[in-house]
JSON list of C-alpha atoms and ligand atoms in Angstrom, two decimals:
[
{"chain": "A", "resi": 1, "resn": "MET", "atom": "CA", "xyz": [7.37, 2.60, 16.40]},
{"chain": "A", "resi": 2, "resn": "ASP", "atom": "CA", "xyz": [3.51, 3.51, 16.78]},
{"chain": "A", "resi": 3, "resn": "GLY", "atom": "CA", "xyz": [3.82, -0.46, 19.43]},
{"chain": "A", "resi": 4, "resn": "SER", "atom": "CA", "xyz": [1.92, -2.51, 17.51]},
{"chain": "A", "resi": 5, "resn": "PRO", "atom": "CA", "xyz": [3.43, -5.95, 16.78]},
{"chain": "A", "resi": 6, "resn": "TRP", "atom": "CA", "xyz": [2.31, -5.05, 13.36]},
{"chain": "A", "resi": 7, "resn": "GLY", "atom": "CA", "xyz": [3.95, -2.48, 12.60]},
{"chain": "A", "resi": 8, "resn": "MET", "atom": "CA", "xyz": [6.33, -3.60, 9.42]},
{"chain": "A", "resi": 9, "resn": "VAL", "atom": "CA", "xyz": [3.98, -4.92, 7.84]},
{"chain": "A", "resi": 10, "resn": "GLY", "atom": "CA", "xyz": [3.39, -1.87, 5.38]},
{"chain": "A", "resi": 11, "resn": "ARG", "atom": "CA", "xyz": [7.40, -1.80, 4.73]},
{"chain": "A", "resi": 12, "resn": "ASN", "atom": "CA", "xyz": [7.52, -5.41, 4.33]},
{"chain": "A", "resi": 13, "resn": "ILE", "atom": "CA", "xyz": [4.41, -5.22, 1.73]},
{"chain": "A", "resi": 14, "resn": "ARG", "atom": "CA", "xyz": [6.54, -2.18, -0.02]},
{"chain": "A", "resi": 15, "resn": "GLU", "atom": "CA", "xyz": [9.20, -3.52, -0.07]},
{"chain": "A", "resi": 16, "resn": "ILE", "atom": "CA", "xyz": [8.48, -6.84, -1.84]},
{"chain": "A", "resi": 17, "resn": "GLU", "atom": "CA", "xyz": [5.90, -4.95, -4.42]},
{"chain": "A", "resi": 18, "resn": "GLY", "atom": "CA", "xyz": [9.13, -3.22, -5.34]},
{"chain": "A", "resi": 19, "resn": "ARG", "atom": "CA", "xyz": [10.87, -6.62, -5.69]},
{"chain": "A", "resi": 20, "resn": "ILE", "atom": "CA", "xyz": [8.23, -8.27, -7.35]},
{"chain": "A", "resi": 21, "resn": "ALA", "atom": "CA", "xyz": [8.69, -5.36, -9.76]},
{"chain": "A", "resi": 22, "resn": "GLN", "atom": "CA", "xyz": [12.68, -5.33, -10.52]},
{"chain": "A", "resi": 23, "resn": "ALA", "atom": "CA", "xyz": [11.88, -8.99, -11.31]},
{"chain": "A", "resi": 24, "resn": "ALA", "atom": "CA", "xyz": [9.20, -8.21, -13.36]},
{"chain": "A", "resi": 25, "resn": "VAL", "atom": "CA", "xyz": [10.56, -5.45, -15.27]},
{"chain": "A", "resi": 26, "resn": "SER", "atom": "CA", "xyz": [14.20, -7.73, -15.32]},
{"chain": "A", "resi": 27, "resn": "CYS", "atom": "CA", "xyz": [12.49, -9.92, -18.27]},
{"chain": "A", "resi": 28, "resn": "GLY", "atom": "CA", "xyz": [10.09, -7.83, -19.92]},
{"chain": "A", "resi": 29, "resn": "ARG", "atom": "CA", "xyz": [6.86, -7.94, -17.72]},
{"chain": "A", "resi": 30, "resn": "ARG", "atom": "CA", "xyz": [5.06, -5.45, -16.27]},
{"chain": "A", "resi": 31, "resn": "PRO", "atom": "CA", "xyz": [4.67, -5.09, -12.51]},
{"chain": "A", "resi": 32, "resn": "GLY", "atom": "CA", "xyz": [1.12, -4.70, -12.83]},
{"chain": "A", "resi": 33, "resn": "ASP", "atom": "CA", "xyz": [0.59, -7.94, -14.01]},
{"chain": "A", "resi": 34, "resn": "VAL", "atom": "CA", "xyz": [2.32, -10.14, -11.22]},
{"chain": "A", "resi": 35, "resn": "ALA", "atom": "CA", "xyz": [-0.94, -9.98, -8.06]},
{"chain": "A", "resi": 36, "resn": "LEU", "atom": "CA", "xyz": [0.50, -10.13, -4.42]},
{"chain": "A", "resi": 37, "resn": "LEU", "atom": "CA", "xyz": [-1.47, -12.34, -2.35]},
{"chain": "A", "resi": 38, "resn": "GLY", "atom": "CA", "xyz": [-1.05, -11.95, 1.45]},
{"chain": "A", "resi": 39, "resn": "VAL", "atom": "CA", "xyz": [-1.17, -15.26, 3.27]},
{"chain": "A", "resi": 40, "resn": "SER", "atom": "CA", "xyz": [-2.65, -14.36, 6.55]},
{"chain": "A", "resi": 41, "resn": "LYS", "atom": "CA", "xyz": [-2.89, -18.44, 7.38]},
{"chain": "A", "resi": 42, "resn": "THR", "atom": "CA", "xyz": [-2.50, -18.17, 11.30]},
{"chain": "A", "resi": 43, "resn": "PHE", "atom": "CA", "xyz": [-2.11, -14.29, 11.09]},
{"chain": "A", "resi": 44, "resn": "PRO", "atom": "CA", "xyz": [-5.00, -12.46, 13.26]},
{"chain": "A", "resi": 45, "resn": "ARG", "atom": "CA", "xyz": [-7.67, -10.29, 11.80]},
{"chain": "A", "resi": 46, "resn": "GLU", "atom": "CA", "xyz": [-5.17, -7.15, 13.31]},
{"chain": "A", "resi": 47, "resn": "ALA", "atom": "CA", "xyz": [-2.51, -8.74, 10.77]},
{"chain": "A", "resi": 48, "resn": "VAL", "atom": "CA", "xyz": [-4.57, -8.09, 7.95]},
{"chain": "A", "resi": 49, "resn": "ALA", "atom": "CA", "xyz": [-6.25, -4.82, 8.97]},
{"chain": "A", "resi": 50, "resn": "GLU", "atom": "CA", "xyz": [-2.25, -3.47, 8.56]},
{"chain": "A", "resi": 51, "resn": "ALA", "atom": "CA", "xyz": [-1.39, -4.58, 5.69]},
{"chain": "A", "resi": 52, "resn": "MET", "atom": "CA", "xyz": [-5.44, -3.62, 4.41]},
{"chain": "A", "resi": 53, "resn": "ARG", "atom": "CA", "xyz": [-3.54, -0.41, 5.81]},
{"chain": "A", "resi": 54, "resn": "ALA", "atom": "CA", "xyz": [-0.99, -0.59, 3.37]},
{"chain": "A", "resi": 55, "resn": "GLY", "atom": "CA", "xyz": [-2.88, -1.17, 0.41]},
{"chain": "A", "resi": 56, "resn": "LEU", "atom": "CA", "xyz": [-3.08, -5.11, 0.18]},
{"chain": "A", "resi": 57, "resn": "ARG", "atom": "CA", "xyz": [-6.20, -6.51, -1.59]},
{"chain": "A", "resi": 58, "resn": "ARG", "atom": "CA", "xyz": [-6.02, -9.94, -1.56]},
{"chain": "A", "resi": 59, "resn": "PHE", "atom": "CA", "xyz": [-5.22, -12.69, 0.90]},
{"chain": "A", "resi": 60, "resn": "GLY", "atom": "CA", "xyz": [-4.75, -16.55, 1.23]},
{"chain": "A", "resi": 61, "resn": "GLU", "atom": "CA", "xyz": [-5.81, -19.04, 4.08]},
{"chain": "A", "resi": 62, "resn": "ASN", "atom": "CA", "xyz": [-4.74, -22.86, 3.82]},
{"chain": "A", "resi": 63, "resn": "ARG", "atom": "CA", "xyz": [-7.73, -23.87, 5.70]},
{"chain": "A", "resi": 64, "resn": "VAL", "atom": "CA", "xyz": [-11.76, -22.97, 5.72]},
{"chain": "A", "resi": 65, "resn": "GLN", "atom": "CA", "xyz": [-12.40, -23.15, 9.20]},
{"chain": "A", "resi": 66, "resn": "GLU", "atom": "CA", "xyz": [-9.53, -20.45, 10.17]},
{"chain": "A", "resi": 67, "resn": "ALA", "atom": "CA", "xyz": [-11.13, -18.18, 7.55]},
{"chain": "A", "resi": 68, "resn": "GLU", "atom": "CA", "xyz": [-14.88, -18.72, 9.04]},
{"chain": "A", "resi": 69, "resn": "GLY", "atom": "CA", "xyz": [-13.11, -16.41, 12.14]},
{"chain": "A", "resi": 70, "resn": "LYS", "atom": "CA", "xyz": [-11.28, -14.03, 9.73]},
{"chain": "A", "resi": 71, "resn": "ALA", "atom": "CA", "xyz": [-12.73, -13.36, 6.42]},
{"chain": "A", "resi": 72, "resn": "PRO", "atom": "CA", "xyz": [-16.22, -11.97, 8.12]},
{"chain": "A", "resi": 73, "resn": "ALA", "atom": "CA", "xyz": [-14.43, -8.88, 10.19]},
{"chain": "A", "resi": 74, "resn": "PHE", "atom": "CA", "xyz": [-14.06, -7.33, 7.17]},
{"chain": "A", "resi": 75, "resn": "PRO", "atom": "CA", "xyz": [-17.45, -6.50, 5.76]},
{"chain": "A", "resi": 76, "resn": "PRO", "atom": "CA", "xyz": [-18.09, -4.92, 2.37]},
{"chain": "A", "resi": 77, "resn": "PRO", "atom": "CA", "xyz": [-17.04, -1.96, 1.04]},
{"chain": "A", "resi": 78, "resn": "GLY", "atom": "CA", "xyz": [-14.10, -2.60, 1.17]},
{"chain": "A", "resi": 79, "resn": "LYS", "atom": "CA", "xyz": [-13.64, -6.33, 1.32]},
{"chain": "A", "resi": 80, "resn": "PRO", "atom": "CA", "xyz": [-10.71, -7.42, 0.39]},
{"chain": "A", "resi": 81, "resn": "GLU", "atom": "CA", "xyz": [-10.59, -10.95, -1.73]},
{"chain": "A", "resi": 82, "resn": "TRP", "atom": "CA", "xyz": [-9.86, -14.25, 0.00]},
{"chain": "A", "resi": 83, "resn": "HIS", "atom": "CA", "xyz": [-8.64, -17.02, -1.87]},
{"chain": "A", "resi": 84, "resn": "LEU", "atom": "CA", "xyz": [-8.00, -20.71, 0.00]},
{"chain": "A", "resi": 85, "resn": "ILE", "atom": "CA", "xyz": [-5.09, -21.63, -1.21]},
{"chain": "A", "resi": 86, "resn": "GLY", "atom": "CA", "xyz": [-4.51, -24.95, 1.12]},
{"chain": "A", "resi": 87, "resn": "HIS", "atom": "CA", "xyz": [-6.36, -28.40, -0.13]},
{"chain": "A", "resi": 88, "resn": "LEU", "atom": "CA", "xyz": [-10.45, -28.89, 0.51]},
{"chain": "A", "resi": 89, "resn": "GLN", "atom": "CA", "xyz": [-12.17, -31.56, 1.30]},
{"chain": "A", "resi": 90, "resn": "SER", "atom": "CA", "xyz": [-15.38, -31.95, -0.71]},
{"chain": "A", "resi": 91, "resn": "ASN", "atom": "CA", "xyz": [-17.55, -32.15, 2.40]},
{"chain": "A", "resi": 92, "resn": "LYS", "atom": "CA", "xyz": [-16.55, -28.31, 2.82]},
{"chain": "A", "resi": 93, "resn": "ALA", "atom": "CA", "xyz": [-16.95, -27.00, -0.70]},
{"chain": "A", "resi": 94, "resn": "ARG", "atom": "CA", "xyz": [-20.66, -25.51, 0.38]},
{"chain": "A", "resi": 95, "resn": "ARG", "atom": "CA", "xyz": [-18.74, -23.46, 3.08]},
{"chain": "A", "resi": 96, "resn": "ALA", "atom": "CA", "xyz": [-15.88, -22.76, 1.18]},
{"chain": "A", "resi": 97, "resn": "VAL", "atom": "CA", "xyz": [-17.82, -21.03, -1.84]},
{"chain": "A", "resi": 98, "resn": "GLU", "atom": "CA", "xyz": [-19.34, -19.15, 0.62]},
{"chain": "A", "resi": 99, "resn": "LEU", "atom": "CA", "xyz": [-16.45, -17.73, 1.99]},
{"chain": "A", "resi": 100, "resn": "PHE", "atom": "CA", "xyz": [-14.07, -17.11, -0.55]},
{"chain": "A", "resi": 101, "resn": "ASP", "atom": "CA", "xyz": [-13.96, -15.48, -4.01]},
{"chain": "A", "resi": 102, "resn": "VAL", "atom": "CA", "xyz": [-11.14, -17.76, -5.52]},
{"chain": "A", "resi": 103, "resn": "ILE", "atom": "CA", "xyz": [-10.60, -21.01, -4.78]},
{"chain": "A", "resi": 104, "resn": "GLN", "atom": "CA", "xyz": [-6.99, -21.78, -5.72]},
{"chain": "A", "resi": 105, "resn": "SER", "atom": "CA", "xyz": [-7.12, -25.41, -4.69]},
{"chain": "A", "resi": 106, "resn": "VAL", "atom": "CA", "xyz": [-9.18, -27.60, -7.39]},
{"chain": "A", "resi": 107, "resn": "ASP", "atom": "CA", "xyz": [-6.92, -30.76, -7.36]},
{"chain": "A", "resi": 108, "resn": "SER", "atom": "CA", "xyz": [-9.34, -33.50, -8.86]},
{"chain": "A", "resi": 109, "resn": "LEU", "atom": "CA", "xyz": [-12.86, -33.99, -10.87]},
{"chain": "A", "resi": 110, "resn": "LYS", "atom": "CA", "xyz": [-14.43, -34.81, -8.10]},
{"chain": "A", "resi": 111, "resn": "LEU", "atom": "CA", "xyz": [-13.68, -31.75, -6.39]},
{"chain": "A", "resi": 112, "resn": "ALA", "atom": "CA", "xyz": [-14.61, -29.08, -8.72]},
{"chain": "A", "resi": 113, "resn": "THR", "atom": "CA", "xyz": [-17.96, -30.52, -9.52]},
{"chain": "A", "resi": 114, "resn": "ARG", "atom": "CA", "xyz": [-18.72, -30.40, -5.22]},
{"chain": "A", "resi": 115, "resn": "ILE", "atom": "CA", "xyz": [-17.73, -26.45, -5.46]},
{"chain": "A", "resi": 116, "resn": "SER", "atom": "CA", "xyz": [-19.56, -26.24, -9.01]},
{"chain": "A", "resi": 117, "resn": "GLN", "atom": "CA", "xyz": [-22.94, -27.88, -7.52]},
{"chain": "A", "resi": 118, "resn": "ALA", "atom": "CA", "xyz": [-22.10, -25.81, -4.14]},
{"chain": "A", "resi": 119, "resn": "ALA", "atom": "CA", "xyz": [-21.88, -22.38, -6.03]},
{"chain": "A", "resi": 120, "resn": "GLU", "atom": "CA", "xyz": [-24.42, -23.32, -8.58]},
{"chain": "A", "resi": 121, "resn": "ASP", "atom": "CA", "xyz": [-27.10, -23.67, -5.14]},
{"chain": "A", "resi": 122, "resn": "ALA", "atom": "CA", "xyz": [-25.94, -20.31, -4.07]},
{"chain": "A", "resi": 123, "resn": "GLY", "atom": "CA", "xyz": [-26.56, -18.59, -7.62]},
{"chain": "A", "resi": 124, "resn": "LYS", "atom": "CA", "xyz": [-23.02, -17.67, -7.72]},
{"chain": "A", "resi": 125, "resn": "VAL", "atom": "CA", "xyz": [-20.25, -18.62, -9.95]},
{"chain": "A", "resi": 126, "resn": "VAL", "atom": "CA", "xyz": [-17.06, -18.76, -8.05]},
{"chain": "A", "resi": 127, "resn": "THR", "atom": "CA", "xyz": [-13.23, -18.75, -9.64]},
{"chain": "A", "resi": 128, "resn": "VAL", "atom": "CA", "xyz": [-10.92, -21.44, -9.52]},
{"chain": "A", "resi": 129, "resn": "LEU", "atom": "CA", "xyz": [-7.87, -22.22, -10.31]},
{"chain": "A", "resi": 130, "resn": "LEU", "atom": "CA", "xyz": [-6.14, -25.63, -10.95]},
{"chain": "A", "resi": 131, "resn": "GLN", "atom": "CA", "xyz": [-3.37, -27.07, -8.40]},
{"chain": "A", "resi": 132, "resn": "ALA", "atom": "CA", "xyz": [-1.18, -29.00, -10.67]},
{"chain": "A", "resi": 133, "resn": "ASP", "atom": "CA", "xyz": [1.31, -31.86, -9.44]},
{"chain": "A", "resi": 134, "resn": "LEU", "atom": "CA", "xyz": [4.43, -31.32, -11.33]},
{"chain": "A", "resi": 135, "resn": "ALA", "atom": "CA", "xyz": [6.51, -33.60, -9.30]},
{"chain": "A", "resi": 136, "resn": "GLY", "atom": "CA", "xyz": [4.51, -37.08, -8.48]},
{"chain": "A", "resi": 137, "resn": "GLU", "atom": "CA", "xyz": [4.65, -38.38, -5.52]},
{"chain": "A", "resi": 138, "resn": "ALA", "atom": "CA", "xyz": [6.78, -35.49, -4.22]},
{"chain": "A", "resi": 139, "resn": "THR", "atom": "CA", "xyz": [3.86, -33.22, -3.20]},
{"chain": "A", "resi": 140, "resn": "LYS", "atom": "CA", "xyz": [0.79, -34.07, -1.25]},
{"chain": "A", "resi": 141, "resn": "PHE", "atom": "CA", "xyz": [-1.74, -32.79, -3.07]},
{"chain": "A", "resi": 142, "resn": "GLY", "atom": "CA", "xyz": [-2.41, -31.52, -6.68]},
{"chain": "A", "resi": 143, "resn": "ALA", "atom": "CA", "xyz": [-3.52, -32.97, -9.98]},
{"chain": "A", "resi": 144, "resn": "PRO", "atom": "CA", "xyz": [-1.51, -35.18, -12.50]},
{"chain": "A", "resi": 145, "resn": "PRO", "atom": "CA", "xyz": [-1.57, -33.28, -16.02]},
{"chain": "A", "resi": 146, "resn": "GLU", "atom": "CA", "xyz": [-3.95, -36.49, -16.86]},
{"chain": "A", "resi": 147, "resn": "GLU", "atom": "CA", "xyz": [-6.44, -35.11, -14.07]},
{"chain": "A", "resi": 148, "resn": "VAL", "atom": "CA", "xyz": [-6.35, -31.02, -15.32]},
{"chain": "A", "resi": 149, "resn": "ARG", "atom": "CA", "xyz": [-6.96, -32.42, -18.86]},
{"chain": "A", "resi": 150, "resn": "ALA", "atom": "CA", "xyz": [-10.05, -34.46, -16.66]},
{"chain": "A", "resi": 151, "resn": "ILE", "atom": "CA", "xyz": [-11.39, -31.23, -15.34]},
{"chain": "A", "resi": 152, "resn": "LEU", "atom": "CA", "xyz": [-10.74, -29.35, -18.53]},
{"chain": "A", "resi": 153, "resn": "ASP", "atom": "CA", "xyz": [-12.75, -31.42, -20.44]},
{"chain": "A", "resi": 154, "resn": "ALA", "atom": "CA", "xyz": [-15.41, -31.64, -17.76]},
{"chain": "A", "resi": 155, "resn": "ALA", "atom": "CA", "xyz": [-15.47, -27.88, -17.79]},
{"chain": "A", "resi": 156, "resn": "ALA", "atom": "CA", "xyz": [-18.68, -26.78, -19.71]},
{"chain": "A", "resi": 157, "resn": "ASP", "atom": "CA", "xyz": [-21.23, -28.89, -17.62]},
{"chain": "A", "resi": 158, "resn": "LEU", "atom": "CA", "xyz": [-19.19, -27.11, -14.32]},
{"chain": "A", "resi": 159, "resn": "ARG", "atom": "CA", "xyz": [-21.61, -24.09, -14.69]},
{"chain": "A", "resi": 160, "resn": "GLY", "atom": "CA", "xyz": [-21.02, -22.58, -11.11]},
{"chain": "A", "resi": 161, "resn": "VAL", "atom": "CA", "xyz": [-17.10, -22.23, -11.14]},
{"chain": "A", "resi": 162, "resn": "ARG", "atom": "CA", "xyz": [-14.45, -20.17, -13.63]},
{"chain": "A", "resi": 163, "resn": "ILE", "atom": "CA", "xyz": [-11.53, -21.95, -14.57]},
{"chain": "A", "resi": 164, "resn": "ASP", "atom": "CA", "xyz": [-8.67, -18.85, -14.41]},
{"chain": "A", "resi": 165, "resn": "GLY", "atom": "CA", "xyz": [-5.69, -20.98, -14.47]},
{"chain": "A", "resi": 166, "resn": "LEU", "atom": "CA", "xyz": [-3.28, -23.41, -12.57]},
{"chain": "A", "resi": 167, "resn": "MET", "atom": "CA", "xyz": [-1.75, -22.80, -9.12]},
{"chain": "A", "resi": 168, "resn": "LEU", "atom": "CA", "xyz": [1.29, -24.94, -8.13]},
{"chain": "A", "resi": 169, "resn": "ILE", "atom": "CA", "xyz": [2.82, -25.42, -4.55]},
{"chain": "A", "resi": 170, "resn": "PRO", "atom": "CA", "xyz": [6.21, -27.32, -5.87]},
{"chain": "A", "resi": 171, "resn": "PRO", "atom": "CA", "xyz": [8.97, -29.77, -3.59]},
{"chain": "A", "resi": 172, "resn": "TYR", "atom": "CA", "xyz": [10.23, -27.40, -0.87]},
{"chain": "A", "resi": 173, "resn": "LEU", "atom": "CA", "xyz": [13.94, -27.01, -2.36]},
{"chain": "A", "resi": 174, "resn": "GLU", "atom": "CA", "xyz": [16.21, -24.20, -0.26]},
{"chain": "A", "resi": 175, "resn": "ASP", "atom": "CA", "xyz": [17.57, -23.11, -3.42]},
{"chain": "A", "resi": 176, "resn": "PRO", "atom": "CA", "xyz": [15.37, -20.43, -5.29]},
{"chain": "A", "resi": 177, "resn": "GLU", "atom": "CA", "xyz": [16.97, -21.77, -8.47]},
{"chain": "A", "resi": 178, "resn": "GLY", "atom": "CA", "xyz": [16.91, -25.66, -7.70]},
{"chain": "A", "resi": 179, "resn": "VAL", "atom": "CA", "xyz": [12.61, -24.63, -7.80]},
{"chain": "A", "resi": 180, "resn": "ARG", "atom": "CA", "xyz": [12.35, -22.97, -11.13]},
{"chain": "A", "resi": 181, "resn": "PRO", "atom": "CA", "xyz": [12.24, -26.27, -13.41]},
{"chain": "A", "resi": 182, "resn": "TYR", "atom": "CA", "xyz": [8.54, -26.50, -11.70]},
{"chain": "A", "resi": 183, "resn": "PHE", "atom": "CA", "xyz": [7.51, -22.78, -12.04]},
{"chain": "A", "resi": 184, "resn": "ARG", "atom": "CA", "xyz": [8.99, -23.60, -15.80]},
{"chain": "A", "resi": 185, "resn": "ARG", "atom": "CA", "xyz": [7.12, -26.52, -15.75]},
{"chain": "A", "resi": 186, "resn": "LEU", "atom": "CA", "xyz": [3.30, -24.96, -15.29]},
{"chain": "A", "resi": 187, "resn": "ARG", "atom": "CA", "xyz": [3.92, -22.49, -17.87]},
{"chain": "A", "resi": 188, "resn": "GLU", "atom": "CA", "xyz": [4.75, -24.76, -19.97]},
{"chain": "A", "resi": 189, "resn": "LEU", "atom": "CA", "xyz": [1.70, -26.81, -19.03]},
{"chain": "A", "resi": 190, "resn": "GLY", "atom": "CA", "xyz": [-0.65, -24.14, -19.49]},
{"chain": "A", "resi": 191, "resn": "GLU", "atom": "CA", "xyz": [0.62, -22.99, -22.72]},
{"chain": "A", "resi": 192, "resn": "ALA", "atom": "CA", "xyz": [-0.05, -26.86, -23.39]},
{"chain": "A", "resi": 193, "resn": "LEU", "atom": "CA", "xyz": [-3.14, -26.70, -22.49]},
{"chain": "A", "resi": 194, "resn": "GLU", "atom": "CA", "xyz": [-4.58, -23.18, -24.06]},
{"chain": "A", "resi": 195, "resn": "ALA", "atom": "CA", "xyz": [-3.09, -24.95, -27.18]},
{"chain": "A", "resi": 196, "resn": "GLU", "atom": "CA", "xyz": [-4.85, -27.83, -27.04]},
{"chain": "A", "resi": 197, "resn": "ARG", "atom": "CA", "xyz": [-7.93, -25.91, -25.39]},
{"chain": "A", "resi": 198, "resn": "PRO", "atom": "CA", "xyz": [-7.55, -22.07, -26.40]},
{"chain": "A", "resi": 199, "resn": "GLY", "atom": "CA", "xyz": [-9.65, -20.29, -23.91]},
{"chain": "A", "resi": 200, "resn": "CYS", "atom": "CA", "xyz": [-9.35, -22.95, -21.68]},
{"chain": "A", "resi": 201, "resn": "LEU", "atom": "CA", "xyz": [-7.62, -21.34, -18.97]},
{"chain": "A", "resi": 202, "resn": "GLY", "atom": "CA", "xyz": [-9.62, -18.31, -18.84]},
{"chain": "A", "resi": 203, "resn": "ARG", "atom": "CA", "xyz": [-7.70, -15.60, -17.64]},
{"chain": "A", "resi": 204, "resn": "ARG", "atom": "CA", "xyz": [-4.13, -17.56, -17.26]},
{"chain": "A", "resi": 205, "resn": "HIS", "atom": "CA", "xyz": [-3.12, -17.13, -13.49]},
{"chain": "A", "resi": 206, "resn": "LEU", "atom": "CA", "xyz": [0.07, -19.10, -13.25]},
{"chain": "A", "resi": 207, "resn": "SER", "atom": "CA", "xyz": [-0.01, -18.96, -9.07]},
{"chain": "A", "resi": 208, "resn": "MET", "atom": "CA", "xyz": [3.13, -19.72, -8.15]},
{"chain": "A", "resi": 209, "resn": "GLY", "atom": "CA", "xyz": [6.33, -18.38, -5.90]},
{"chain": "A", "resi": 210, "resn": "MET", "atom": "CA", "xyz": [6.33, -17.99, -2.00]},
{"chain": "A", "resi": 211, "resn": "SER", "atom": "CA", "xyz": [8.09, -15.88, 0.33]},
{"chain": "A", "resi": 212, "resn": "HIS", "atom": "CA", "xyz": [11.71, -17.06, -0.72]},
{"chain": "A", "resi": 213, "resn": "ASP", "atom": "CA", "xyz": [11.14, -17.89, -4.50]},
{"chain": "A", "resi": 214, "resn": "PHE", "atom": "CA", "xyz": [8.66, -15.31, -5.47]},
{"chain": "A", "resi": 215, "resn": "GLU", "atom": "CA", "xyz": [11.22, -13.64, -7.69]},
{"chain": "A", "resi": 216, "resn": "ALA", "atom": "CA", "xyz": [12.12, -16.99, -10.02]},
{"chain": "A", "resi": 217, "resn": "ALA", "atom": "CA", "xyz": [8.16, -17.53, -10.39]},
{"chain": "A", "resi": 218, "resn": "VAL", "atom": "CA", "xyz": [7.89, -14.27, -11.54]},
{"chain": "A", "resi": 219, "resn": "ARG", "atom": "CA", "xyz": [10.77, -14.41, -13.99]},
{"chain": "A", "resi": 220, "resn": "GLU", "atom": "CA", "xyz": [8.79, -17.86, -15.28]},
{"chain": "A", "resi": 221, "resn": "GLY", "atom": "CA", "xyz": [5.70, -16.16, -15.69]},
{"chain": "A", "resi": 222, "resn": "ALA", "atom": "CA", "xyz": [3.41, -16.11, -12.24]},
{"chain": "A", "resi": 223, "resn": "THR", "atom": "CA", "xyz": [0.46, -13.80, -12.16]},
{"chain": "A", "resi": 224, "resn": "ILE", "atom": "CA", "xyz": [0.16, -14.24, -8.50]},
{"chain": "A", "resi": 225, "resn": "VAL", "atom": "CA", "xyz": [2.63, -14.93, -5.97]},
{"chain": "A", "resi": 226, "resn": "ARG", "atom": "CA", "xyz": [1.26, -15.99, -2.18]},
{"chain": "A", "resi": 227, "resn": "VAL", "atom": "CA", "xyz": [3.74, -14.65, 0.00]},
{"chain": "A", "resi": 228, "resn": "GLY", "atom": "CA", "xyz": [3.56, -14.57, 4.63]},
{"chain": "A", "resi": 229, "resn": "THR", "atom": "CA", "xyz": [6.53, -15.11, 5.94]},
{"chain": "A", "resi": 230, "resn": "ALA", "atom": "CA", "xyz": [7.86, -12.07, 4.15]},
{"chain": "A", "resi": 231, "resn": "ILE", "atom": "CA", "xyz": [4.80, -9.89, 4.85]},
{"chain": "A", "resi": 232, "resn": "PHE", "atom": "CA", "xyz": [3.77, -10.81, 8.62]},
{"chain": "A", "resi": 233, "resn": "GLY", "atom": "CA", "xyz": [6.97, -12.92, 9.96]},
{"chain": "A", "resi": 234, "resn": "THR", "atom": "CA", "xyz": [7.44, -15.98, 10.91]},
{"chain": "A", "resi": 235, "resn": "ARG", "atom": "CA", "xyz": [4.79, -18.36, 11.93]},
{"chain": "B", "resi": 1, "resn": "PLP", "atom": "C1", "xyz": [1.84, -21.08, 3.59]},
{"chain": "B", "resi": 1, "resn": "PLP", "atom": "C2", "xyz": [1.90, -21.22, 1.74]},
{"chain": "B", "resi": 1, "resn": "PLP", "atom": "C3", "xyz": [2.35, -20.26, 1.86]},
{"chain": "B", "resi": 1, "resn": "PLP", "atom": "C4", "xyz": [2.94, -18.74, 2.51]},
{"chain": "B", "resi": 1, "resn": "PLP", "atom": "O1", "xyz": [4.74, -19.72, 2.07]},
{"chain": "B", "resi": 1, "resn": "PLP", "atom": "P1", "xyz": [5.35, -18.67, 3.17]},
{"chain": "B", "resi": 1, "resn": "PLP", "atom": "O2", "xyz": [6.84, -19.23, 2.59]},
{"chain": "B", "resi": 1, "resn": "PLP", "atom": "O3", "xyz": [4.68, -17.95, 4.30]},
{"chain": "B", "resi": 1, "resn": "PLP", "atom": "O4", "xyz": [5.59, -17.39, 2.63]},
{"chain": "B", "resi": 1, "resn": "PLP", "atom": "C5", "xyz": [1.92, -20.12, -0.16]},
{"chain": "B", "resi": 1, "resn": "PLP", "atom": "N1", "xyz": [1.66, -20.77, -0.29]},
{"chain": "B", "resi": 1, "resn": "PLP", "atom": "C6", "xyz": [1.16, -21.60, 0.27]},
{"chain": "B", "resi": 1, "resn": "PLP", "atom": "C7", "xyz": [-0.05, -22.83, -0.56]},
{"chain": "B", "resi": 1, "resn": "PLP", "atom": "C8", "xyz": [0.71, -21.75, 2.03]},
{"chain": "B", "resi": 1, "resn": "PLP", "atom": "O5", "xyz": [0.00, -22.98, 2.25]}
]
């Protein structure tokens, strides 16, 4: 024991990477095609530093304000990639564009437009994922498929964003197998959109799966799994 409260983080990461690899291989996928995003919300920068020592290079935060207190502690070189995974209000788009490398929670054309404008003003192009709502009113945020299509239709005008795939927060269910149909539907939505508009989803990321269900998500095609509790402990 080294006395640090984050001593277990490296071990947890290796265990999760092993489980991701097994789940991938079990369905004929390559382990390297699934990225592990460490969800560091509510955990201090020391926890992030420990995860970086274990080789993790991508972190997710769900609030702009919390990231403001954490991301600047890790300047280049060796700066990790920061992903926004929580709901973003349009009036915080500018700050989000400065802080985050990827905004996964784009769920309206209005928000996509604001992010694009802010990115253009800052002279950059920000990578975004479109957060889909596949459960109707059961989830609070996320774009219904029609809104996802509206954003894709406007993509040519959104010069400050690069649309790189889809993200899903399914309704919470204890049993990972119960969530699996939602994972499958996100993959199928991606396939349908790509068939209608080839290339519209860029690298075709599917961000889905959390601590209790990431293996099911990998079996349904996840390319990014967002894991907090299983790495850092309970919040
Ligand atoms: C908190 C959070 C996660 C991580 O959840 P865990 O159960 O702690 O792994 C993943 N995605 C989103 C959008 C979150 O807000």
